[in-house]
């Protein structure tokens, strides 16, 4: 499209980048076809093309963002299905991230909005604080109906029934491989995930060790910054990201790293973007180095997991279990990893099915299910319907957010893909398969 | 691009109009804030923009009728909009008009495999119609390249085609019935799951009428059983004449391929750089696809290759697997995206008699040099529909105008050799002024008289299709009636 | 009046002050009776352009259909919509013209797969009721420039204009054909079988059912020899559950079955009025039994019912609101005047039709009242 930025405006690197992106958009509208909010709302303004248009107008004219523009951009899930669909290669993610930053800096939100966003930014990235909040939510859950704000209500309703105890596996340490050493990797233990679920990291560490990886939990690493980044709070996101960059870079420079393994695809997308995020900052080189070796767990396992399933030792008749694979947006669109998790599950001997419209977001999208409960709920319903239509024994996903979202809408047990792979290679049965209130799948055993 | 001046009387009563619209639609279905109407200021032809007075998003035929009644009473022009993917500016508003978007009408109403029809609300996307019948191995045939996103409503308005229309026809050949809302709000039905019109073929008239005769909210469409299989063959030639002759020979031999796509050298080069599909670097490339059982495909491809060999191709590649098929199609399908990565481009849509392809390509090449703008050509060789892609720079002053002038000359050439201005995109605003090159004044008057019958007030998408000068007196009626 | 050129045609109409009865070859007197001076297009003859490699033929409207078919046959091509020959059914003589075919949207059994005449029309030149020469469409398949008046004129029975020239898409003739026949099916089963066949990937190009004491359900398969053999075998498998199946593999005999179906040969000597009903096939299955006549024939997979009834019967009333339409093809003038040859339209549609006729023919002289 034609853009009208002045040369002065273009001296700002953020604007310069956004101008490049805007120029690649030809306004063809293909992106509307795969945008979950456009599916639900049918309004051009809630489609990527419409948002691109709003952002363009806002940035070109240096407008003070108005309530309506902010509303439509807030409604974006950042699922990035549009990027997968776009025939012109528009980097929507960078554009909307820039727009969120601009809005955060130039728009005065309502007090309740500001308060809510502040609270989320202060709690979610900090596991200890998050655990306390979850406990409070657990207690407050029966009173959810009293909450005047739909979003607060949504938060209370989303609190899990059980909060796991802190896992010492998430402390900084090095885990030795249990097979001849093939590689040395850092595991990102994350933030929100480990407060909600410690099985995922435990399973990840087990399988990596079993297949020959030395796993280090780096000292000083923590939240990747995705949550605050998607709220436009780039100061905060860069601050936490910088900690990670330094922590992992120290390991790279120290004993060396073959990969930084991330098992929450939402975070993986952000870590892979560190190079871009920090391109104009002092940590540029280190950030690029970190991004270069950031990998989703499935990308690492595709090389480590034996190709022949008969090599796997377990007495579980995996071929009799139907796994519905839920493709997290951050994984399939953000990182363009579409087949590895399915291939891995098949290699491990499971029967894999996919729901219809698998490209559509489940509505979790980071804090979206808290900030946009109405749309999130509609998307959750659609996703659950398509998953249940396949009649699976288990649902597998590569992202904690999806697991929480979908888990709250179905009684089919939902686990992380890595937990199933761990189980198939000799690990314990995933705890999530025997949980009160969920269907317990029949686990067929080889006699 | 000249657009009529907005009706100031309508502009001055915007608040009243918005209020009335809000009384018949849910709150979030009326968009009138300047910050928001901007997103509706253009469609896929983003060079021309004008925010509408308001945009409405009805969810039912009844709501569409209520909206039209109000606009009829208040003298407000209405511009219907599907997914806004038109490349001809079909959904471009004027400042006094309402955009009537049908995106919220996207249900499947009924699938009927015994009678081989599906009834849908027209805001549904083209590809999702096939999506609704895929599990039973059926498909909806017209497949414009934008089928992922374009709406059936737009397909009906423009009588859209696609690569498969050589065998299966275009939208009008696959449309069996519609629910039509007329400008005064009257809801009526044409056709249905039965074949042929009982009287005048008004359904055939509505299809391709670019939203000027009524708003179609529901459509009964023909669905077909998927063929057992399909496979393409790729051919490279070192000149265009030979490629054209090969196409003619294939057709004369009695083989009816399901698609015949042509790409010229500039297109091949740009596409190959982007998609690395392994295309030969030659003057002309053909992809011919046939359908049937494996044995039938083999037989047809055998015949086609035999014919192709007589024309000394520089490359002849038959697909033997679905992976190879995908590889052969990969380049063609990424062609426009590839162009978009290099440059801004304008995609033309003229049709020519297939026999004049070599002459037209020669002339286009000459004109391209005269104007100093590169042109790459994609061509539906089976039916003569050309898509010259003129490359330009939207941010360079004067380039757009230059591009349009070259485009107009190319389209005039199409008419000159016995073809027409537009094969599938429609006239919209883009080719309005060229209508006089294809039609005599009497012919245009005859078509406008048809609109007089459906929409005497000329409020439905009034500034499209006909040159403004031709439609002026009729559009003035609408304003005078105010 | 028999104008020899388009200009003469225009003059004739421009100067006409009283109703005109437009005919081509005069072989299809379908419609409400029209009293008027006969204007024939039979002198407007000649193939203007024929490009086999482009699948295009352009001819003056009065060109005999036979001449066109001969020219196409020489290049191994044909009009895929296989227009019906009405002469035997209606007891008329003369030479059908291509203009008449277009004016009546005359098609045949292959319509169910290949489309009707209107789906093969590329362009028209015509003279409207004021004597103005007009054109729409052109000679190319993909054409969305302006309104599609080509479709409007096709099947308009000369009430909107008199065509002087028509352009059509032609298709290659197929190598050979065969007919798969299922014997002994009652109507409901027959329609089910035809649905299964038309819904199969084996490209059935016609599906008809002849009821009676020895009912036979017929499906045509056309194409290259091996392909036809393969597809017939596949159809036999797919339809095995329906009953006894035989296949007519002799292409000449198969062709005869279909030309007889096309021309509704069975009714040529039947006494009574002939109606032509179009409904969706599953409705056809129900409706056929309620027509109160045993003399009927189903084409288009059950979506087209030809029925012979005692003279003066209002068969349309038996439709009882079933969506579709019934056209009175053969009846004496009195009946046609009384019963409306064409199916009454919904009020808004009737209004539009009347409005269009008023625009195209303000003097009301072109076959006035023929359609409504």
PDB file of C-alpha atoms in Angstrom, chain B residues 67 97 232 318 376 395 449 474:
ATOM      1  CA  UNK B  67     -31.675  -1.279   6.205  1.00  0.00           C
ATOM      2  CA  UNK B  97     -23.284   6.118   1.031  1.00  0.00           C
ATOM      3  CA  UNK B 232      -0.895 -31.555 -14.144  1.00  0.00           C
ATOM      4  CA  UNK B 318       4.410 -34.906 -16.115  1.00  0.00           C
ATOM      5  CA  UNK B 376       4.373  -9.880 -16.368  1.00  0.00           C
ATOM      6  CA  UNK B 395       5.108   5.747  -3.413  1.00  0.00           C
ATOM      7  CA  UNK B 449     -32.670   0.736 -18.524  1.00  0.00           C
ATOM      8  CA  UNK B 474     -30.271   8.864 -13.526  1.00  0.00           C
TER       9      UNK B 474
END
